[in-house]
Amino acid sequence: MNDPDEVVKGLEIIKELKKGPWPSYITETEKTRYPLKLYAASLYLKRDLWTTGGYVSVPGVPTGILMRVTSRPDIGESANVVRVYLPSGNFVTSKMLRNLADFADKYGVSMVHAITTSEDFEIPGIPKEKIRDFVAEFRATGMEVGSTGDAFRNTTTCVGPALCEYATFDTPKFRDDFYNRFNDYAKYPTFPHKLKLKISGCPLDCARASQKGDIAIIGSWEGAPLIIREKLKLLSEKEMLEIVNGCPTGAISLKNGELNIEGDLCTQCMKCVKLSKGSILPGEKKKYLLYVGGKLRGKKGPFTAKLVEKMDDPYQAFDIIERIINVYIENAARKERLGDMIFRIGMKNFLDLIEKEEKPYHIKDLRTNIFYKVSEEEKTKMLEELKKSLGGE
Amino acid sequence: MNDPDEVVKGLEIIKELKKGPWPSYITETEKTRYPLKLYAASLYLKRDLWTTGGYVSVPGVPTGILMRVTSRPDIGESANVVRVYLPSGNFVTSKMLRNLADFADKYGVSMVHAITTSEDFEIPGIPKEKIRDFVAEFRATGMEVGSTGDAFRNTTTCVGPALCEYATFDTPKFRDDFYNRFNDYAKYPTFPHKLKLKISGCPLDCARASQKGDIAIIGSWEGAPLIIREKLKLLSEKEMLEIVNGCPTGAISLKNGELNIEGDLCTQCMKCVKLSKGSILPGEKKKYLLYVGGKLRGKKGPFTAKLVEKMDDPYQAFDIIERIINVYIENAARKERLGDMIFRIGMKNFLDLIEKEEKPYHIKDLRTNIFYKVSEEEKTKMLEELKKSLGGE
Amino acid sequence: MEGPPRPYTEYIHDMIKRNIGKWKEHRFVEPGIMEHISDNDKIYTIRVASTSNARYSTDTIRKFADLADKYFDGYMRFTGAFNPEFFAKTLEDAKKLKKDLESMGFPVGGWENHLWNITSCAGYFHCALAATDAPSIAKSLGDAVIKYFNKDELPAKFTLAVSGCPSACGGAYLADISIVGIHTEIPIVTENIKSCDLMGTAMICPVGAIQLKQAEKTIEIRENLCIGCGLCVGACSGIIFRTPEKTDGHAVIVGGKASSIPPGTQIGRVVIPFIPNDPPRYELTVKSVLRIIETWKKEAKKGERLIAWIERIGWEKFFEKTGIPFFKQSMDDLDLRSLMLLREGGGK
Amino acid sequence: MEGPPRPYTEYIHDMIKRNIGKWKEHRFVEPGIMEHISDNDKIYTIRVASTSNARYSTDTIRKFADLADKYFDGYMRFTGAFNPEFFAKTLEDAKKLKKDLESMGFPVGGWENHLWNITSCAGYFHCALAATDAPSIAKSLGDAVIKYFNKDELPAKFTLAVSGCPSACGGAYLADISIVGIHTEIPIVTENIKSCDLMGTAMICPVGAIQLKQAEKTIEIRENLCIGCGLCVGACSGIIFRTPEKTDGHAVIVGGKASSIPPGTQIGRVVIPFIPNDPPRYELTVKSVLRIIETWKKEAKKGERLIAWIERIGWEKFFEKTGIPFFKQSMDDLDLRSLMLLREGGGK
Ligand code: SRM
Ligand code: SRM
Ligand code: SRM
Ligand code: SRM
Ligand code: SF4
Ligand code: SF4
Ligand code: SF4
Ligand code: SF4
Ligand code: SF4
Ligand code: SF4
Ligand code: SF4
Ligand code: SF4
């Protein structure tokens, strides 16, 4: 049987995508049994040819397995994709990779998605009828599938202290511990919509926690960064001045060749650390910042995550996360991301719900109108506090 | 008859306000026939004792004259206040002041409000029955009353070239010309709410046009500011460096003692001008910026005015203002300030209504979500423009 | 003659007229005295602190006229911030003029890194809408900060504004520090409501607290929603503030500025959401303003306006350093749209 | 074992394990090769450009496993931006490893002032919601900008992200430049609507275009309001995109970044609201990205991320200098509240 026109023309188009120096996913795909004709036709037609098929339910995988249904069975088959957890920090072994390849060959289309943007493996192209067997057999090799549905999605972290000297805590270990405590929330789809926790070991935020984390933990510190004097000495005057002038708050000064950082003014932006060639590191009094409400779409479009708590120990986050989960389940509408919910009810109310008092660090800027309510009790409280802080002069 | 308790106690309170080095309005008031007992009682009671009485209509003053009604006739009388225009730039003569004083003695309570925050004189305390006579007699001296009601309120300008070398145009003269053309809008209350035009001769904005102008005109320029080389020479290296480092866009550089400004990067912020001890002035290619929608309250609270047009000649503003007035009258709800109306309908729609095409300078920042509509015609237009600008590479 | 007396050139001294657009330079002699220099002339301006709400007796107005006659052939002006401004032809005269003014009780000052002005509205003194009395607050502030007007330097230009209610006639949000009255009681509906545009009144409420009762030709104010902002009171004479016990107060708003100098035009932020009215001297209000000024003076770089300093160090540190307590009303939830728009503003 | 395999220390080489928290320093040898130094050890990481959407044949996966065996006793990792990362014990080995990878068609690069990564989602390749095909765009961009990955320097770190629809799985708004697919057709309601949570679906629409028809147990999409964002399509299988002629496209979004380095975390802004889909090579899209990169390279200071440069010069100059035309969709009216909130975000 001859291929339909759109496939013939489509295959011409994708030939083009094998050229060029950037690694070609088409070249890779040609080595697999993925239905390339379907994809080729969709490029020609400028139209997606897959439709969602919901989830296949599998014993022991309450969130189900994602289905892909072809809208052109004549040129490409439907199939499913299975997500596979990686060890924390995305460290893998060659054994693990070969195992994955074996399963992809046996059950899938000899393709591996390594890795997804949320840092899982995926094995695409597993027919519906083989899913149960796949899951049972695969698990027996010490691997786990999941990370779909309205549940706690894969938790991601930066590589942390395993490779990076900026890390303020062991981020991959934190993920391990997170799963020891919260695995049920990852397994059972009991949320209004997905929840994602992303973790970075320092404010450089290599895990993009501040952008993608419904809940984010970012390691930081209080006061001045740590100066390694003997290394600092190796810098030229010009390099020192660059550090001084780079500081956004003017916290750094240079007097008689001696660099000084006023901890009080430091906002932990890491600029000096970045410019210092290893001679300035995150400060010693660690702080761990818990943010909420980041995401890229939801109903209201992208939000960056907002700071809700400064902790002395990252593990203090666990109880707060538990509270946030409960508040989320109780207050969010269906398919409402945490950030949209907070937006709808207001940060003040959210803080009340998770039982936190408002602090200046909860805001980046202050209100610019006086259209608010002050109750008589609040008036009394305010007056007292103002007297306390201003009275003694 | 003895004064009631609140007056006695109130008079004690205001005694306190005669002390201290800042000029005392109480000391001034004691030299007048203003009902100080009423005010004293209100301070004691912590309650305003005036109520609005609407406007007294007077022949030839279609906006009417503002009434003040006492809520305690036993301790202070009702009266009215008349607003009086000043010459542009708030220049006055001793003759004008004495004339004002004479009228305040004869018709008012021997008090002059010189000047209001919107830069009119006021003569308070004129009884209702004397208003007509006052207006007729006062006008005969070459003065005019007004600036109330839902009309074009007093137009204010900075002192401009009369005293200031930064002025890019003759701001007081512009106000004179504005009244020659737009006086009817100032006289007849035909607007949904008040409209205010405020004018500054340079971006330092001494008239606070950007904060208080429903419509604002601010003189500026394009490209680099003007360097007066012979004066610049008098500055020390340190002063020069301060200028270089002060520029927010990095437009200024110092090479071999020679200061250079890249006009392309200048945002006309005036920082270098301010630091230059007279050696840098606004650039020679003048531009006049028209802003809309500033105000301090309205329904939505304070808004800064938003840029809608860059003009080569400030008088181009006249026709645009005419259009804005018409759009305002047609689209605003009752008591809706221009800024609130624009907020409600959106800047895009407002630009359409006043027949202006959108430009990047209409925004300070760009949209951060893709929840917008693109019609098929717009797609075609966009494609063409993109090809035109990117195609030629 | 309709509208203002014009052309303005008829009201200025010839020494000014012939120099319009020709001034070359200005120099600050001392607080309040500025020298204006053109190729052919020099004149001096002498700037005077006005009374609260710029209220004067006709006696004083005539004395001002006398001074104008004495030193500048009968010409003077008022600045945009309602301060009287006199002229002199020589520096010697300028200093004499300053003495004359001071002996009348009117300090000369402002310009450069000083307090420039304190604008204030009528408040209880003359207005029907006041929640707080602006003139007495302005006077109390003036007495407390006068040294920054005519003596001590601050890091940068500094202005104060006081308004009796959210209408902000005396300025609010726009000055480096503003005080604005806030009503906290729920207004009541009176007989007069009949004469109001009901729909228009309902629409004006920023929080949608006004319910239209079309049939009964009245409106109802929903107490649980109303924030007592007073917008409806200003728009319709059938709605008034009237409860037996008044507990209104005012907010302290920090960081407004107009000029283009970075960070450009800024709307002030609510730093203290509520202080009860406490005439005549408003101790806490004055103390909070002083605390902010003094912390800024101590910590800011030279030339750094109040909001520029705060933007550099952040609000968290602002509260830490000033010791001012943080209250949840300073967090904005009510109307972020406005917040956004107002911050947007093109150009500057 | 439930959840991910753990503890992670079971999956790392002993040379890494014994240095956890003990690394002292890192040095960049050349694009993609980094030296990690502790008191006792040195290791090298070699970072590799992944294919679009990180799709590999099992053949390649096995070759990766072989390389891991050959150079680091069977250990490797993937970076957070889905790039394979290999390890070597000596610089010599690292360079060999690099050659091995390059001969397989996998360039090594990134770090410092280079392109670090191009993330992309599945698009037409594997997803049901795509308005544009992310992998082919990512490939076309990669070919055009590879020199910035492994050779030429840029002013600062640079990232690209491509997503097939607003869900932004491949990243969008977060990278220095992102491409995001936008549906512009109105979705239609099918039989399957019965199985959806109608109220929930109506609530998800950002512009309120979905009208609930409770009685008929269905919903109606109001064409005049719908912006074709696709949120309802993702939430309910009874709503699909299906019209005879497809004219979808994608937006170019500029200036996202995550790190705390000033100006801190930033959500990208819509610079080009719409470019029609034009596979396989998307000339205009690639040109616009190149134009932005090259203008930035020419004008920015060293170390200045794309958005830092734009914030310094302003958007007006950005359009002027890049020559990219300005369209009204880049002006935000629709949902300023979100705009506000997202810009607010505490801390960083
Ligand atoms: C596989 C993956 C992209 C990739 O190729 O790497 C992916 C693929 C899909 N995502 Fe995603 N998302 C993936 C990471 C993301 C990310 C990035 C991240 O997490 O770091 C985001 C943006 C971050 C965020 O959450 O804000 C993301 C935001 C979404 C959304 C928007 C959710 C929302 O309402 O905000 C949807 C739509 C939905 O859930 O309704 C979505 C839905 C989908 C679906 C399931 C849509 C569908 O039903 O067809 C996609 C399946 C495509 C397929 O068949 O391959 N995906 N998705 C990523 C899997 C991550 C994982 O291992 O769990
Ligand atoms: C006299 C003056 C204050 C002063 O003591 O100097 C004043 C006094 C009043 N203003 Fe004002 N406004 C005065 C300048 C302002 C300014 C400042 C300015 O224009 O530079 C503003 C803020 C700027 C702005 O417009 O945004 C201002 C915003 C208001 C508002 C709020 C309008 C709004 O909706 O945004 C009201 C209430 C209203 O109009 O509904 C108001 C109303 C009033 C009333 C008429 C309220 C009333 O009915 O009692 C006040 C009369 C007080 C009295 O009896 O003395 N006044 N008013 C100023 C007269 C200016 C003039 O000569 O025309
Ligand atoms: C007289 C006055 C204009 C008028 O029409 O009345 C005025 C006139 C000048 N202003 Fe102004 N400003 C005047 C109110 C303002 C205001 C409004 C206000 O204070 O109420 C502003 C906006 C304030 C703000 O940004 O919040 C204003 C922002 C400036 C600035 C910018 C200051 C800054 O650092 O941000 C300068 C530049 C400077 O100070 O070096 C300036 C500078 C000047 C100078 C002195 C030129 C200079 O280099 O210092 C102008 C001298 C004119 C002259 O020769 O007489 N003028 N100036 C106003 C005096 C008001 C008063 O009595 O206090
Ligand atoms: C490997 C990786 C973390 C991981 O867990 O996988 C990583 C690791 C490091 N990052 Fe990162 N970043 C990694 C993704 C990111 C991301 C996310 C991304 O690109 O998708 C960001 C946020 C990006 C943003 O701001 O938009 C990120 C923001 C930074 C920054 C801040 C850059 C800036 O100027 O804003 C630095 C500092 C620097 O470059 O000097 C940094 C620096 C570092 C360094 C190299 C330390 C340094 O001084 O350069 C870390 C080395 C760890 C190590 O020794 O291996 N890392 N880093 C990620 C590599 C991704 C890739 O394949 O491209
Ligand atoms: S976020 Fe910080 S600690 Fe983590 S890898 Fe990046 S630089 Fe290192
Ligand atoms: S981390 Fe940032 S704010 Fe702190 S001292 Fe360094 S450069 Fe300054
Ligand atoms: S706005 Fe400019 S031109 Fe006008 S007085 Fe102020 S400094 Fe001079
Ligand atoms: S006016 Fe401002 S932006 Fe322009 S050169 Fe001077 S300091 Fe720089
Ligand atoms: S601000 Fe309020 S109290 Fe003051 S004059 Fe204006 S309306 Fe009256
Ligand atoms: S006082 Fe303000 S909030 Fe209350 S009803 Fe009137 S307008 Fe609405
Ligand atoms: S971004 Fe859209 S097209 Fe791409 S994988 Fe996610 S849902 Fe599918
Ligand atoms: S496509 Fe978007 S705008 Fe249109 S109805 Fe669905 S959710 Fe609403």
Tab-separated table of N, CA and C in Angstrom, chain B residues 248-250 262-267 310 343 346-348 351 358-374 376 378-379 381-383 385-387 389-391 393, chain D residues 166 173 180-182 184 223-224 226-227 229 247 251 268-270 272-274 276 284 287-288 291 312-313 315-317 319 321 323 325-334 339 342-343:
chain	number	residue	atom	x	y	z
B	248	PRO	N	21.874	55.913	34.623
B	248	PRO	CA	21.260	54.606	34.846
B	248	PRO	C	21.408	53.662	33.649
B	249	THR	N	21.672	54.187	32.479
B	249	THR	CA	21.731	53.309	31.306
B	249	THR	C	23.150	53.102	30.819
B	250	GLY	N	24.106	53.671	31.512
B	250	GLY	CA	25.487	53.511	31.067
B	250	GLY	C	25.774	54.273	29.780
B	262	GLU	N	26.353	58.752	24.806
B	262	GLU	CA	25.761	58.058	23.672
B	262	GLU	C	24.265	58.354	23.644
B	263	GLY	N	23.858	59.213	22.733
B	263	GLY	CA	22.482	59.689	22.714
B	263	GLY	C	21.478	58.563	22.613
B	264	ASP	N	21.869	57.565	21.883
B	264	ASP	CA	21.050	56.402	21.648
B	264	ASP	C	20.584	55.722	22.931
B	265	LEU	N	21.376	55.830	23.973
B	265	LEU	CA	21.042	55.147	25.228
B	265	LEU	C	20.393	56.075	26.247
B	266	CYS	N	20.375	57.353	25.954
B	266	CYS	CA	19.878	58.302	26.949
B	266	CYS	C	18.365	58.187	27.092
B	267	THR	N	17.914	58.122	28.331
B	267	THR	CA	16.470	58.091	28.586
B	267	THR	C	15.983	59.423	29.145
B	310	LYS	N	4.619	61.400	21.750
B	310	LYS	CA	5.820	62.229	21.747
B	310	LYS	C	5.665	63.235	20.622
B	343	PHE	N	-8.157	52.746	32.539
B	343	PHE	CA	-7.914	51.465	33.191
B	343	PHE	C	-9.025	50.482	32.852
B	346	GLY	N	-8.979	49.788	29.020
B	346	GLY	CA	-7.682	49.299	28.549
B	346	GLY	C	-6.983	50.330	27.677
B	347	MET	N	-5.672	50.403	27.826
B	347	MET	CA	-4.893	51.386	27.081
B	347	MET	C	-5.012	51.163	25.575
B	348	LYS	N	-5.030	49.910	25.143
B	348	LYS	CA	-5.146	49.603	23.717
B	348	LYS	C	-6.394	50.249	23.141
B	351	LEU	N	-6.190	54.049	23.046
B	351	LEU	CA	-5.388	54.522	21.909
B	351	LEU	C	-6.207	54.473	20.620
B	358	GLU	N	-0.437	51.957	18.553
B	358	GLU	CA	0.364	51.592	19.730
B	358	GLU	C	1.854	51.562	19.387
B	359	LYS	N	2.638	52.042	20.345
B	359	LYS	CA	4.098	52.110	20.198
B	359	LYS	C	4.725	51.524	21.462
B	360	PRO	N	5.984	51.068	21.357
B	360	PRO	CA	6.597	50.512	22.570
B	360	PRO	C	6.640	51.513	23.717
B	361	TYR	N	6.619	52.802	23.412
B	361	TYR	CA	6.700	53.737	24.528
B	361	TYR	C	5.379	53.885	25.275
B	362	HIS	N	4.357	53.223	24.783
B	362	HIS	CA	3.088	53.239	25.509
B	362	HIS	C	3.111	52.299	26.715
B	363	ILE	N	4.136	51.519	26.797
B	363	ILE	CA	4.199	50.583	27.903
B	363	ILE	C	5.529	50.721	28.600
B	364	LYS	N	5.542	50.344	29.842
B	364	LYS	CA	6.826	50.316	30.534
B	364	LYS	C	7.359	48.898	30.477
B	365	ASP	N	6.457	47.956	30.405
B	365	ASP	CA	6.854	46.566	30.370
B	365	ASP	C	5.884	45.826	29.450
B	366	LEU	N	6.307	44.648	29.020
B	366	LEU	CA	5.482	43.906	28.068
B	366	LEU	C	4.645	42.842	28.763
B	367	ARG	N	3.706	42.360	28.039
B	367	ARG	CA	2.834	41.291	28.494
B	367	ARG	C	3.657	40.046	28.862
B	368	THR	N	3.182	39.338	29.877
B	368	THR	CA	3.885	38.127	30.291
B	368	THR	C	2.986	36.894	30.241
B	369	ASN	N	1.978	36.928	29.413
B	369	ASN	CA	1.258	35.681	29.152
B	369	ASN	C	0.773	35.735	27.709
B	370	ILE	N	0.334	34.576	27.201
B	370	ILE	CA	-0.066	34.585	25.791
B	370	ILE	C	-1.569	34.428	25.659
B	371	PHE	N	-2.280	34.949	26.633
B	371	PHE	CA	-3.733	34.880	26.590
B	371	PHE	C	-4.288	36.098	25.854
B	372	TYR	N	-4.046	36.165	24.557
B	372	TYR	CA	-4.577	37.270	23.761
B	372	TYR	C	-5.154	36.713	22.470
B	373	LYS	N	-5.813	37.561	21.744
B	373	LYS	CA	-6.461	37.174	20.494
B	373	LYS	C	-5.630	37.687	19.326
B	374	VAL	N	-5.510	36.880	18.300
B	374	VAL	CA	-4.885	37.333	17.057
B	374	VAL	C	-5.834	36.954	15.923
B	376	GLU	N	-7.192	36.656	11.910
B	376	GLU	CA	-6.530	36.234	10.668
B	376	GLU	C	-5.899	37.424	9.949
B	378	GLU	N	-4.786	40.136	11.344
B	378	GLU	CA	-3.597	40.531	12.088
B	378	GLU	C	-2.430	39.594	11.801
B	379	LYS	N	-2.735	38.307	11.683
B	379	LYS	CA	-1.668	37.353	11.357
B	379	LYS	C	-0.962	37.753	10.067
B	381	LYS	N	-0.882	40.689	8.618
B	381	LYS	CA	-0.159	41.939	8.793
B	381	LYS	C	1.155	41.717	9.550
B	382	MET	N	1.071	40.949	10.606
B	382	MET	CA	2.274	40.674	11.395
B	382	MET	C	3.330	39.993	10.559
B	383	LEU	N	2.899	39.004	9.791
B	383	LEU	CA	3.842	38.249	8.964
B	383	LEU	C	4.563	39.183	8.007
B	385	GLU	N	5.027	42.444	8.263
B	385	GLU	CA	5.944	43.360	8.941
B	385	GLU	C	7.196	42.640	9.421
B	386	LEU	N	7.011	41.416	9.889
B	386	LEU	CA	8.176	40.657	10.348
B	386	LEU	C	9.112	40.364	9.189
B	387	LYS	N	8.521	39.974	8.076
B	387	LYS	CA	9.350	39.692	6.899
B	387	LYS	C	10.121	40.924	6.490
B	389	SER	N	11.088	43.408	8.295
B	389	SER	CA	12.173	43.825	9.174
B	389	SER	C	13.252	42.763	9.358
B	390	LEU	N	12.888	41.500	9.168
B	390	LEU	CA	13.888	40.450	9.386
B	390	LEU	C	14.359	39.819	8.088
B	391	GLY	N	13.548	40.009	7.062
B	391	GLY	CA	13.783	39.287	5.817
B	391	GLY	C	15.126	39.578	5.183
B	393	GLU	N	18.036	39.799	5.794
B	393	GLU	CA	19.353	39.423	6.319
B	393	GLU	C	20.023	38.336	5.482
D	166	PRO	N	0.627	26.617	25.393
D	166	PRO	CA	0.808	27.413	26.606
D	166	PRO	C	1.123	26.596	27.862
D	173	TYR	N	8.736	31.352	29.022
D	173	TYR	CA	8.803	32.472	29.964
D	173	TYR	C	10.069	32.367	30.821
D	180	VAL	N	6.776	29.655	22.248
D	180	VAL	CA	5.612	28.922	22.764
D	180	VAL	C	4.503	28.909	21.739
D	181	GLY	N	3.952	27.732	21.519
D	181	GLY	CA	2.853	27.590	20.574
D	181	GLY	C	1.586	28.253	21.080
D	182	ILE	N	0.864	28.891	20.148
D	182	ILE	CA	-0.444	29.423	20.539
D	182	ILE	C	-1.520	28.990	19.561
D	184	THR	N	-4.897	29.506	17.812
D	184	THR	CA	-5.700	30.696	17.531
D	184	THR	C	-7.075	30.316	17.021
D	223	GLU	N	-17.613	32.494	20.979
D	223	GLU	CA	-16.546	32.747	20.008
D	223	GLU	C	-15.934	34.135	20.123
D	224	ASN	N	-16.784	35.118	20.402
D	224	ASN	CA	-16.262	36.489	20.432
D	224	ASN	C	-15.305	36.710	21.594
D	226	CYS	N	-13.527	33.935	23.258
D	226	CYS	CA	-12.478	32.907	23.322
D	226	CYS	C	-11.205	33.387	22.632
D	227	ILE	N	-10.075	33.189	23.323
D	227	ILE	CA	-8.791	33.541	22.736
D	227	ILE	C	-8.021	32.301	22.289
D	229	CYS	N	-6.871	29.770	23.921
D	229	CYS	CA	-5.689	29.455	24.719
D	229	CYS	C	-5.509	27.976	24.948
D	247	THR	N	-4.198	27.373	11.262
D	247	THR	CA	-3.282	28.508	11.080
D	247	THR	C	-2.651	28.913	12.396
D	251	ALA	N	4.649	32.239	19.719
D	251	ALA	CA	5.116	33.553	20.155
D	251	ALA	C	6.590	33.471	20.524
D	268	GLY	N	9.513	35.807	31.302
D	268	GLY	CA	9.726	36.400	29.985
D	268	GLY	C	8.548	37.232	29.516
D	269	ARG	N	8.844	38.144	28.595
D	269	ARG	CA	7.805	39.025	28.038
D	269	ARG	C	7.555	38.696	26.564
D	270	VAL	N	6.320	38.891	26.155
D	270	VAL	CA	5.926	38.574	24.782
D	270	VAL	C	6.446	39.651	23.831
D	272	ILE	N	7.302	38.949	20.282
D	272	ILE	CA	6.577	38.759	19.012
D	272	ILE	C	5.360	37.898	19.322
D	273	PRO	N	4.174	38.490	19.183
D	273	PRO	CA	2.989	37.770	19.626
D	273	PRO	C	2.617	36.583	18.739
D	274	PHE	N	3.036	36.597	17.486
D	274	PHE	CA	2.585	35.512	16.616
D	274	PHE	C	3.466	35.367	15.382
D	276	PRO	N	3.528	32.458	12.185
D	276	PRO	CA	2.868	31.223	11.738
D	276	PRO	C	3.848	30.043	11.752
D	284	LEU	N	11.679	32.647	9.816
D	284	LEU	CA	11.444	33.924	10.516
D	284	LEU	C	11.693	33.799	12.019
D	287	LYS	N	15.372	33.639	12.520
D	287	LYS	CA	15.945	34.969	12.286
D	287	LYS	C	15.665	35.921	13.437
D	288	SER	N	14.459	35.855	13.950
D	288	SER	CA	14.142	36.786	15.031
D	288	SER	C	14.981	36.474	16.264
D	291	ARG	N	18.467	37.676	15.554
D	291	ARG	CA	18.515	39.134	15.609
D	291	ARG	C	18.616	39.630	17.053
D	312	ARG	N	18.104	47.783	31.311
D	312	ARG	CA	18.940	48.987	31.331
D	312	ARG	C	18.536	49.965	30.228
D	313	ILE	N	18.309	49.438	29.022
D	313	ILE	CA	18.039	50.368	27.918
D	313	ILE	C	16.550	50.639	27.721
D	315	TRP	N	12.420	48.953	26.911
D	315	TRP	CA	11.811	48.201	25.809
D	315	TRP	C	11.746	49.006	24.522
D	316	GLU	N	11.563	50.302	24.670
D	316	GLU	CA	11.475	51.121	23.463
D	316	GLU	C	12.749	50.959	22.633
D	317	LYS	N	13.886	51.102	23.308
D	317	LYS	CA	15.166	50.970	22.605
D	317	LYS	C	15.388	49.530	22.132
D	319	PHE	N	13.188	47.513	20.906
D	319	PHE	CA	12.535	47.359	19.602
D	319	PHE	C	13.281	48.156	18.529
D	321	LYS	N	16.482	48.963	18.456
D	321	LYS	CA	17.788	48.396	18.129
D	321	LYS	C	17.680	47.051	17.414
D	323	GLY	N	15.087	46.164	15.656
D	323	GLY	CA	14.279	46.331	14.443
D	323	GLY	C	13.058	45.430	14.416
D	325	PRO	N	9.344	44.587	14.853
D	325	PRO	CA	8.161	45.457	14.940
D	325	PRO	C	7.370	45.203	16.217
D	326	PHE	N	6.697	46.236	16.675
D	326	PHE	CA	5.931	46.160	17.923
D	326	PHE	C	4.453	45.954	17.600
D	327	PHE	N	3.833	44.964	18.214
D	327	PHE	CA	2.414	44.712	17.984
D	327	PHE	C	1.621	44.876	19.279
D	328	LYS	N	0.391	45.274	19.122
D	328	LYS	CA	-0.372	45.654	20.306
D	328	LYS	C	-0.604	44.503	21.290
D	329	GLN	N	-0.544	43.255	20.812
D	329	GLN	CA	-0.720	42.134	21.738
D	329	GLN	C	0.367	42.117	22.824
D	330	SER	N	1.485	42.770	22.558
D	330	SER	CA	2.531	42.824	23.595
D	330	SER	C	2.147	43.727	24.762
D	331	MET	N	1.120	44.530	24.573
D	331	MET	CA	0.620	45.365	25.659
D	331	MET	C	-0.329	44.534	26.491
D	332	ASP	N	-0.167	44.577	27.768
D	332	ASP	CA	-1.007	43.751	28.609
D	332	ASP	C	-2.228	44.500	29.092
D	333	ASP	N	-3.398	44.007	28.743
D	333	ASP	CA	-4.627	44.532	29.329
D	333	ASP	C	-5.391	43.416	29.987
D	334	LEU	N	-5.226	42.248	29.414
D	334	LEU	CA	-6.137	41.170	29.746
D	334	LEU	C	-6.120	40.833	31.212
D	339	LEU	N	-0.082	39.653	36.043
D	339	LEU	CA	1.144	40.337	35.712
D	339	LEU	C	1.771	40.894	36.975
D	342	LEU	N	2.914	38.056	39.557
D	342	LEU	CA	4.060	37.263	39.188
D	342	LEU	C	5.328	38.081	39.312
D	343	ARG	N	5.219	39.366	39.069
D	343	ARG	CA	6.390	40.211	39.190
D	343	ARG	C	6.744	40.432	40.650
